[in-house]
PDB file of C-alpha atoms in Angstrom:
ATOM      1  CA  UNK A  27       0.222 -21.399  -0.280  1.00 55.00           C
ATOM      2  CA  UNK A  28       0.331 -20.876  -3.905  1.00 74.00           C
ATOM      3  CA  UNK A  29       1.764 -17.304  -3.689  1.00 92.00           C
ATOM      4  CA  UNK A  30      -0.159 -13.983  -4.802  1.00 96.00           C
ATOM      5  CA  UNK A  31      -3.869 -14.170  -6.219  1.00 97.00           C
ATOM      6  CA  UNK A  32      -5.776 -11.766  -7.981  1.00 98.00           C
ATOM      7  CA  UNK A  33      -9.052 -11.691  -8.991  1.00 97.00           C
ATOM      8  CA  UNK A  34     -10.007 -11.204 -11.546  1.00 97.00           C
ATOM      9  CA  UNK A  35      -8.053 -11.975 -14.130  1.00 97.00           C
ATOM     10  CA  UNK A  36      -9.757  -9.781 -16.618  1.00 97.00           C
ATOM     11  CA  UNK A  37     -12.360  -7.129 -16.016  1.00 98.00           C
ATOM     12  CA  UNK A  38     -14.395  -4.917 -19.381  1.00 98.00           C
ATOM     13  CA  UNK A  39     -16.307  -2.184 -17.845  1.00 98.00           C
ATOM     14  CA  UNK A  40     -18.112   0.750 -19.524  1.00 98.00           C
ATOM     15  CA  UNK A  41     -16.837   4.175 -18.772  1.00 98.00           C
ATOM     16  CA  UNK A  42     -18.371   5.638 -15.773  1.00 98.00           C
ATOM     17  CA  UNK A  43     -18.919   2.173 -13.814  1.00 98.00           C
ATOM     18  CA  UNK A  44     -17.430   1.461 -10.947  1.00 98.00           C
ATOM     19  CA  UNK A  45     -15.059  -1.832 -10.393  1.00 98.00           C
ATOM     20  CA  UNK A  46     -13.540  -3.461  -7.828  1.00 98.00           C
ATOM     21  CA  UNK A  47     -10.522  -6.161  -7.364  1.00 98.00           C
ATOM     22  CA  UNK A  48      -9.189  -8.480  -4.797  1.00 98.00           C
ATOM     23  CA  UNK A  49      -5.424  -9.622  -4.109  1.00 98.00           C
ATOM     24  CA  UNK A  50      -4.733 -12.512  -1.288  1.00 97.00           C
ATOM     25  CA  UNK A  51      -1.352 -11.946  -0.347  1.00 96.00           C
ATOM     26  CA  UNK A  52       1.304 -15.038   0.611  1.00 93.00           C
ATOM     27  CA  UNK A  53      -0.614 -15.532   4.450  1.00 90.00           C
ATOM     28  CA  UNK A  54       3.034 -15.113   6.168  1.00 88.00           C
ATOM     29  CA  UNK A  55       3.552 -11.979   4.493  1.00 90.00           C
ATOM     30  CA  UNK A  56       2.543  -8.790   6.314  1.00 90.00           C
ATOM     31  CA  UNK A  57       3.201  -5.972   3.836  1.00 92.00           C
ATOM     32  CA  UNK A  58       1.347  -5.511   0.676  1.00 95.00           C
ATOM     33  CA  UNK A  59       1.660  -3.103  -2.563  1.00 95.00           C
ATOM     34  CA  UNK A  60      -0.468  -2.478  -5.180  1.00 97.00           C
ATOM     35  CA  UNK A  61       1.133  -1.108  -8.639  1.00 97.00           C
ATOM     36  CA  UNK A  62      -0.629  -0.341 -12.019  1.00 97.00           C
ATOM     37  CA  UNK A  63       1.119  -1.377 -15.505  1.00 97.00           C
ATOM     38  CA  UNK A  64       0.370   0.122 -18.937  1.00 96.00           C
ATOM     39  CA  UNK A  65       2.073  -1.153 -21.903  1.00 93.00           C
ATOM     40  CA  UNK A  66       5.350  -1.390 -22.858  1.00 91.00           C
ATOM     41  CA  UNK A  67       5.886   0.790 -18.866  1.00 95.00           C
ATOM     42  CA  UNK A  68       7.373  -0.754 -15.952  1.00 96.00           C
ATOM     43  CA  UNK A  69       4.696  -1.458 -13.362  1.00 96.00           C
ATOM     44  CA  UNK A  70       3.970   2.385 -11.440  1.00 96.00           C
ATOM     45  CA  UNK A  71       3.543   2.225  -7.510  1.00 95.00           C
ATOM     46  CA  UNK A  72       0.031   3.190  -6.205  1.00 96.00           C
ATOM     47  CA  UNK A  73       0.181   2.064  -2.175  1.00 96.00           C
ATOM     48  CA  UNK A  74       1.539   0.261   0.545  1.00 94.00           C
ATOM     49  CA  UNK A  75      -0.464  -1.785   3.467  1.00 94.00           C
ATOM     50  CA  UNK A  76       1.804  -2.899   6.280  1.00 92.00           C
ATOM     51  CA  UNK A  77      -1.000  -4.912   8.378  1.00 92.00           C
ATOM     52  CA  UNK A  78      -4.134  -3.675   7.973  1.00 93.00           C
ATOM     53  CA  UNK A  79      -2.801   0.475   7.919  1.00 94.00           C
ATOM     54  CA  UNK A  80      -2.223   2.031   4.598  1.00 94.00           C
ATOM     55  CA  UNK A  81       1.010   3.200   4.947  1.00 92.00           C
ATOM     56  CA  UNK A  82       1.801   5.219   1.847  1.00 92.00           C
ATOM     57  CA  UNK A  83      -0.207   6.433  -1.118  1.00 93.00           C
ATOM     58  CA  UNK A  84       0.897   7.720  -4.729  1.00 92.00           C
ATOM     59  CA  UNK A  85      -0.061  10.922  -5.955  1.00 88.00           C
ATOM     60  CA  UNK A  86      -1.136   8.444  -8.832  1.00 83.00           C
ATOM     61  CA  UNK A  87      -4.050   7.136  -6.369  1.00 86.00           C
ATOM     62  CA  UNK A  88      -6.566  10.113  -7.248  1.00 89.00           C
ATOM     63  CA  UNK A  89      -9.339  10.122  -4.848  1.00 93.00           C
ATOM     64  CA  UNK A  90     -11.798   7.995  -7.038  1.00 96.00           C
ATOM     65  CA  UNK A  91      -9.626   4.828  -6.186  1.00 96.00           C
ATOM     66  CA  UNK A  92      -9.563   3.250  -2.682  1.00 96.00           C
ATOM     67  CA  UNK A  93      -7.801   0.323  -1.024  1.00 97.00           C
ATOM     68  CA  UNK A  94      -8.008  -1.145   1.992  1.00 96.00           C
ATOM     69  CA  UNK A  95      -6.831  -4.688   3.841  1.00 96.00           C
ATOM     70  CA  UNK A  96      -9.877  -5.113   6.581  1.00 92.00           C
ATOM     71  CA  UNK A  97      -7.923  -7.223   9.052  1.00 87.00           C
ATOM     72  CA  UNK A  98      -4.175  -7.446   7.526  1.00 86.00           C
ATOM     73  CA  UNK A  99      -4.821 -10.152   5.069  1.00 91.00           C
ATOM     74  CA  UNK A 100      -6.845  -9.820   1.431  1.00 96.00           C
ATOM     75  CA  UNK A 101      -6.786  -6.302   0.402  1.00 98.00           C
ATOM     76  CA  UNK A 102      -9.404  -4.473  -2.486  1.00 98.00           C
ATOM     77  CA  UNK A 103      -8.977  -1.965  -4.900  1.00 98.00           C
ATOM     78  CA  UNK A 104     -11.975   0.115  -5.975  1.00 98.00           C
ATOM     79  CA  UNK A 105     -11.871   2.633  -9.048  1.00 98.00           C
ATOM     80  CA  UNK A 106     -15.129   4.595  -8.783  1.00 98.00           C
ATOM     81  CA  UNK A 107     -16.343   6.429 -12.069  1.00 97.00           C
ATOM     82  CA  UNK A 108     -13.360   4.728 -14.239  1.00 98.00           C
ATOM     83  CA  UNK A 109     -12.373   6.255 -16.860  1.00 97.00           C
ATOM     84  CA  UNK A 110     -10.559   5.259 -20.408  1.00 96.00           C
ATOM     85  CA  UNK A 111      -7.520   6.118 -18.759  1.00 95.00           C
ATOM     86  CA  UNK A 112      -7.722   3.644 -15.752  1.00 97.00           C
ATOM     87  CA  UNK A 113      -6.872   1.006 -18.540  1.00 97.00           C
ATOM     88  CA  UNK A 114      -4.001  -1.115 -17.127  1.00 97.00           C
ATOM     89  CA  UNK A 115      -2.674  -3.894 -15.165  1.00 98.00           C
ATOM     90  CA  UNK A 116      -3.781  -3.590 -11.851  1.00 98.00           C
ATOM     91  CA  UNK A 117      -0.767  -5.813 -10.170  1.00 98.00           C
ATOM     92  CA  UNK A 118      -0.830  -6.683  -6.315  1.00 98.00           C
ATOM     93  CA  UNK A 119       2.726  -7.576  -4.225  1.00 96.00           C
ATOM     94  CA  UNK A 120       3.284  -8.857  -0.742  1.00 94.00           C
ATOM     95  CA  UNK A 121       6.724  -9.170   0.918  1.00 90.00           C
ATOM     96  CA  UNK A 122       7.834  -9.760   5.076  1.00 85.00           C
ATOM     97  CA  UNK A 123       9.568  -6.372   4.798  1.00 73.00           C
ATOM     98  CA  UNK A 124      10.318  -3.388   2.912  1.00 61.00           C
ATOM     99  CA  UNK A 125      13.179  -4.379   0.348  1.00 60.00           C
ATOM    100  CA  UNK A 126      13.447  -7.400   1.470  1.00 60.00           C
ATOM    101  CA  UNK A 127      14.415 -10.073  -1.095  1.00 68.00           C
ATOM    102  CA  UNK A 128      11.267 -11.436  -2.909  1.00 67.00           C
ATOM    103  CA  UNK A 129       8.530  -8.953  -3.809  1.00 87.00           C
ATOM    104  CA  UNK A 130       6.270 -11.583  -5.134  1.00 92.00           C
ATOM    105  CA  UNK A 131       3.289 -10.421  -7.320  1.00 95.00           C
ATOM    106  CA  UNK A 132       0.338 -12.050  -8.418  1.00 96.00           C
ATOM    107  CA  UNK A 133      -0.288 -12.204 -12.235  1.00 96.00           C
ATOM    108  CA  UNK A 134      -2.519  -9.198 -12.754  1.00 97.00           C
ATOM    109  CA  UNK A 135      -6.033  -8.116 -13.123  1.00 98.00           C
ATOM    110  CA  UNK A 136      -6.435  -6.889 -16.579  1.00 97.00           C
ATOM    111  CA  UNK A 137      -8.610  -3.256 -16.891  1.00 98.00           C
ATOM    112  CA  UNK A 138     -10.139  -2.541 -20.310  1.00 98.00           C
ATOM    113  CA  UNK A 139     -12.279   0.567 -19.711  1.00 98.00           C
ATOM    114  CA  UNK A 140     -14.748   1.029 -22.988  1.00 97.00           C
TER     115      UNK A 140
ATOM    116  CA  UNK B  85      14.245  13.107  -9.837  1.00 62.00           C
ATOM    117  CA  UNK B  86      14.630   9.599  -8.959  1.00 67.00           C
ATOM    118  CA  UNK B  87      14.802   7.736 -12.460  1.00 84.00           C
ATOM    119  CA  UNK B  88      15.763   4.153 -13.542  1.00 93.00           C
ATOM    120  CA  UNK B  89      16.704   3.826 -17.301  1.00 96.00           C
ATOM    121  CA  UNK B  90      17.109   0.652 -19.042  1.00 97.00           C
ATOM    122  CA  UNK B  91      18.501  -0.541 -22.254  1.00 97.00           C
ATOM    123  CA  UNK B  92      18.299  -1.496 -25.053  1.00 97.00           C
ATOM    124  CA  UNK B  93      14.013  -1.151 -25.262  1.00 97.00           C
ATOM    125  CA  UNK B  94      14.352  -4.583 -27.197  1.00 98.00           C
ATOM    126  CA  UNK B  95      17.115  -6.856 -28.002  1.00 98.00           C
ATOM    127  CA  UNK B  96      17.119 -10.331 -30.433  1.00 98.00           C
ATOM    128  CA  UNK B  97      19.822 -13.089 -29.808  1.00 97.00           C
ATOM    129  CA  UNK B  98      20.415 -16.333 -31.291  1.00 97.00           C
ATOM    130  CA  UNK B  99      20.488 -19.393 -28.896  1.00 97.00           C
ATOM    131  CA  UNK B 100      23.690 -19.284 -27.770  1.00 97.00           C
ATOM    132  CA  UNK B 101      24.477 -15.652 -28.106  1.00 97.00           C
ATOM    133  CA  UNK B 102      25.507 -13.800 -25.170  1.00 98.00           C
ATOM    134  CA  UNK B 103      24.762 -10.405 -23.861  1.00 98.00           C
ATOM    135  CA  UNK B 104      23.854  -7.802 -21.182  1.00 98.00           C
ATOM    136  CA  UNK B 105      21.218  -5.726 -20.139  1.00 98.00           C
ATOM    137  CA  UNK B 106      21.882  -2.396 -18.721  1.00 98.00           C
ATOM    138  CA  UNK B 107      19.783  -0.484 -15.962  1.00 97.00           C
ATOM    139  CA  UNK B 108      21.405   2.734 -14.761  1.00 96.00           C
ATOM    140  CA  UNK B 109      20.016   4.879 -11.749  1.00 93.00           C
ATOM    141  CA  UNK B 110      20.201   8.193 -10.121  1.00 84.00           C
ATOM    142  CA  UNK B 111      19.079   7.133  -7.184  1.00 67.00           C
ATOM    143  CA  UNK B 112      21.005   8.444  -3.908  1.00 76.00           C
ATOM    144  CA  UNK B 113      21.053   6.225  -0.915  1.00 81.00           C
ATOM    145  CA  UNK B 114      20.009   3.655  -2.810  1.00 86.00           C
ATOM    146  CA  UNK B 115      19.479   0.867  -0.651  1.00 86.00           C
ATOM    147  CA  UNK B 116      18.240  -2.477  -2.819  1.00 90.00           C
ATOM    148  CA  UNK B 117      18.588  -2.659  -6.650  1.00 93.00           C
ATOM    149  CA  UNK B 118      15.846  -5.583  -8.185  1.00 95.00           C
ATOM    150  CA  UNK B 119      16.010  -7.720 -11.178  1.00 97.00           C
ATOM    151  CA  UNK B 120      12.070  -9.356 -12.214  1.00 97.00           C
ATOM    152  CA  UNK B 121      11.185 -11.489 -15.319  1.00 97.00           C
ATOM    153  CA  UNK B 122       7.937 -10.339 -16.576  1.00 97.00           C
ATOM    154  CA  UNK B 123       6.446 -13.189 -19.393  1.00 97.00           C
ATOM    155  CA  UNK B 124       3.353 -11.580 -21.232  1.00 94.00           C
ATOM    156  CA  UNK B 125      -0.040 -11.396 -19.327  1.00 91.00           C
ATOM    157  CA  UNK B 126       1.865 -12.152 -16.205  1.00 93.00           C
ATOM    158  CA  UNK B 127       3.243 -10.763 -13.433  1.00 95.00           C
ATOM    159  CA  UNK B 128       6.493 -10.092 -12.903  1.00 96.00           C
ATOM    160  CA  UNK B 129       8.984 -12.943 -11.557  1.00 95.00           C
ATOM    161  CA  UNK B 130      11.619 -12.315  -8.965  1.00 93.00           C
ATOM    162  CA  UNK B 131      14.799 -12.869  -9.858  1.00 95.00           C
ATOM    163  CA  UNK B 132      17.644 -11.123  -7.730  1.00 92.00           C
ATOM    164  CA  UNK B 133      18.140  -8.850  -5.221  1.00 92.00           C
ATOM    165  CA  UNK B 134      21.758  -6.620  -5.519  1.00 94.00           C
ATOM    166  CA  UNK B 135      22.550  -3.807  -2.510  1.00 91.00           C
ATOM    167  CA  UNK B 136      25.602  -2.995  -2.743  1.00 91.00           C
ATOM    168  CA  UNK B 137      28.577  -2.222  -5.389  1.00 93.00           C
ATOM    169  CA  UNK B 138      30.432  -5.082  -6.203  1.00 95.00           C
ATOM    170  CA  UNK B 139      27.871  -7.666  -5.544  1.00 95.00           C
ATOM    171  CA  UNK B 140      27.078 -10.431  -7.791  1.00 97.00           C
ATOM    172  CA  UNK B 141      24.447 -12.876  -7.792  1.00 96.00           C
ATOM    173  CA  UNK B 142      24.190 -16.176 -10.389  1.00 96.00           C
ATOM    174  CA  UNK B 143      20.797 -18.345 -11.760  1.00 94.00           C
ATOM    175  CA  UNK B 144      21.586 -20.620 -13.724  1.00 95.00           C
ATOM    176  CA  UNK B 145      22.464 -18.399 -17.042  1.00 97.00           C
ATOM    177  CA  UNK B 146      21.689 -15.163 -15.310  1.00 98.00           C
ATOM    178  CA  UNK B 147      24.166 -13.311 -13.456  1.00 98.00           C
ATOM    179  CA  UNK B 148      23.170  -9.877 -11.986  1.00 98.00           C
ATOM    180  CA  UNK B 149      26.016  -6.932 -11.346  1.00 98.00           C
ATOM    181  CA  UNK B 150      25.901  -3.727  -9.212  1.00 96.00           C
ATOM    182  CA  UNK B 151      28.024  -0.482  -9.149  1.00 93.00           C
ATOM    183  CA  UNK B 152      27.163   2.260  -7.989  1.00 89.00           C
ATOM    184  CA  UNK B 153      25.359   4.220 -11.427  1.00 91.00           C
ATOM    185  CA  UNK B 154      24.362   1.649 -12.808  1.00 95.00           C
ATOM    186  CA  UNK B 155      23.532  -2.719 -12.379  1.00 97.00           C
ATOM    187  CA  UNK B 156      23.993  -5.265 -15.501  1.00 98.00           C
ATOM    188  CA  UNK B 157      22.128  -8.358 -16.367  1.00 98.00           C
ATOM    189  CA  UNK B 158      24.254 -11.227 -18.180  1.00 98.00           C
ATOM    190  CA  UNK B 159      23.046 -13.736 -20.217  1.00 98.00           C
ATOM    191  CA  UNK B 160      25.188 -16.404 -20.953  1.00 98.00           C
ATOM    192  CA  UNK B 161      24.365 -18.750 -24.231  1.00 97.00           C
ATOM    193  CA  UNK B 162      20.721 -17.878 -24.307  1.00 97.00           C
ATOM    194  CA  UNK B 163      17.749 -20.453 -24.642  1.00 97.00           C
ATOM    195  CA  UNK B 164      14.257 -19.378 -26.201  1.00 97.00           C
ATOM    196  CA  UNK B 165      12.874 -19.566 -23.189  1.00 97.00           C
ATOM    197  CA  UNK B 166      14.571 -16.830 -22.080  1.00 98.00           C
ATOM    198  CA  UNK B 167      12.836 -14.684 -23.870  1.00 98.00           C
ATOM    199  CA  UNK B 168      10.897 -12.058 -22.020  1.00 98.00           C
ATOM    200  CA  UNK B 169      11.177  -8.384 -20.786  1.00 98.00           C
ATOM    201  CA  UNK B 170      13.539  -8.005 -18.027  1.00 98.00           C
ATOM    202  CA  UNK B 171      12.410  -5.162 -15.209  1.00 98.00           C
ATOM    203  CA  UNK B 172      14.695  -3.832 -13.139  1.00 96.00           C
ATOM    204  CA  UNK B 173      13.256  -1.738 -10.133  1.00 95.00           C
ATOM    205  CA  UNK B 174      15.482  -0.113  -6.994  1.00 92.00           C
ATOM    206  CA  UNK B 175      14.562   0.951  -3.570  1.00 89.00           C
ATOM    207  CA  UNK B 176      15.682   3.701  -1.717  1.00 82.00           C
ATOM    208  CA  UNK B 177      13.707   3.113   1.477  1.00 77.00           C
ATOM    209  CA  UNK B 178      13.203   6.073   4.232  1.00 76.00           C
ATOM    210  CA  UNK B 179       9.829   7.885   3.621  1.00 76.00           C
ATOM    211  CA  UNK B 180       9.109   5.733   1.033  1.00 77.00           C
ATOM    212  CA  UNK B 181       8.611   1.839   0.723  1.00 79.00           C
ATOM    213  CA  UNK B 182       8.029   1.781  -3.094  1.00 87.00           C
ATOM    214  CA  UNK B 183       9.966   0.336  -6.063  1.00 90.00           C
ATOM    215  CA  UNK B 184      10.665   2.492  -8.625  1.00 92.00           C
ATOM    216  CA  UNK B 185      10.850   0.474 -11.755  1.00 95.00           C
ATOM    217  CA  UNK B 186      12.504   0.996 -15.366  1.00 96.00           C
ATOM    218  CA  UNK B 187      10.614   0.341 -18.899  1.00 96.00           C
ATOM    219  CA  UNK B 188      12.272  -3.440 -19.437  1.00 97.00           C
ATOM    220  CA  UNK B 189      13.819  -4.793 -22.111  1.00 98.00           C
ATOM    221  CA  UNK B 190      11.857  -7.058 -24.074  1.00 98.00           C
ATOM    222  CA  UNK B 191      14.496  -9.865 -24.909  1.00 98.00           C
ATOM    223  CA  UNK B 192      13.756 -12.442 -27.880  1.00 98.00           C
ATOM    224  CA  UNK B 193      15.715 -15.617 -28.287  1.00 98.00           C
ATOM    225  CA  UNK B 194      15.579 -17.415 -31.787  1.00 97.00           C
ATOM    226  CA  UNK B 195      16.501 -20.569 -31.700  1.00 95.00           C
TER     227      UNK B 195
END
């Protein structure tokens, strides 16, 4: 197991479009978090999986984003109609329990909405 | 409102120049304090966990403090390679399982 992976890595979409990214968690680890980053900002929390039940949402996680984690393992995160705003690091984190030592989180999808 | 402050925003060392990082809280019931190493275009890197005052924890020329406002990062004789931003995030647990994290401190190490 090579830890978190996201993919992309980068994604350009035009204003309006919808996108969607995937984050494969460390297989042993049951609880998963997805965050957004915007420059020079620490990384903001959007939800929490623990299995395959979303646990905990953000008021940040307006309803044109979804996530979900069909079966407890990879999870996606859509953003329907994105706008210039969604522009950010979409960053994905998977632990074996809540403040546990070693949040580990993959390296990032990169949003540029045009 | 739960914040996390950190500073400085940026801070330049020589190689070999020591210093701290601050990142104070007003958290209550705080319940695990983070450290992360965040290189650019990356996610961030794990570094220490701290939960309660008076704890310590040492990597190599890291070493992490906790009391109860506020949790320091040491560097001791710093290397380039050090150079990053340094996040520090705490969790206060019971309805919540997030990590609230601080703004970093972008560190720079000439050599």
């Amino acid at each position: 197991d090579t830890g978190v992976s996201q993919d992309p890595r980068h994604k350009i979409t035009k204003r309006g479009q919808n996108v969607t990214f995937r984050c494969d968690p460390i297989s042993e680890h049951n609880r998963l978090y997805w965050y957004r980053q915007t420059l020079g900002q620490g990384p903001e929390f959007l939800t929490y999986f623990q299995n395959e039940a979303q646990l905990e949402k953000s008021r940040l996680l307006s309803d044109r984003f979804s996530a979900e984690r069909p079966k407890g393992s990879f999870s996606t995160l859509e953003i329907q109609r994105t706008e210039q705003g969604d522009s950010a690091m979409y960053l994905c984190a998977s632990s074996l329990a809540v403040g546990s030592d070693g949040y580990t989180f993959g390296s990032g999808t990169r949003l540029t909405v045009v | 409102e739960d914040q996390v402050t950190q500073s400085p925003e940026a801070l330049r060392l020589q190689e070999g120049e020591s210093s701290s990082l601050n990142c104070s809280y007003t958290v209550s019931g705080l319940r695990g304090l983070f450290w992360y190493r965040q290189d650019p275009g990356k996610g961030p890197e794990f570094l220490f966990t701290l939960y309660s005052a008076g704890e310590e924890k040492e990597k190599e020329r890291l070493k992490a403090t906790l009391t109860k406002k506020e949790s320091f990062l040491h560097i001791t004789a710093p290397k380039p390679e050090d150079s990053a931003t340094y996040l520090c995030a705490v969790f206060y647990g019971g309805a919540t399982n997030k990590l609230i994290f601080g703004t970093g401190t972008l560190l720079a190490v000439q050599p």
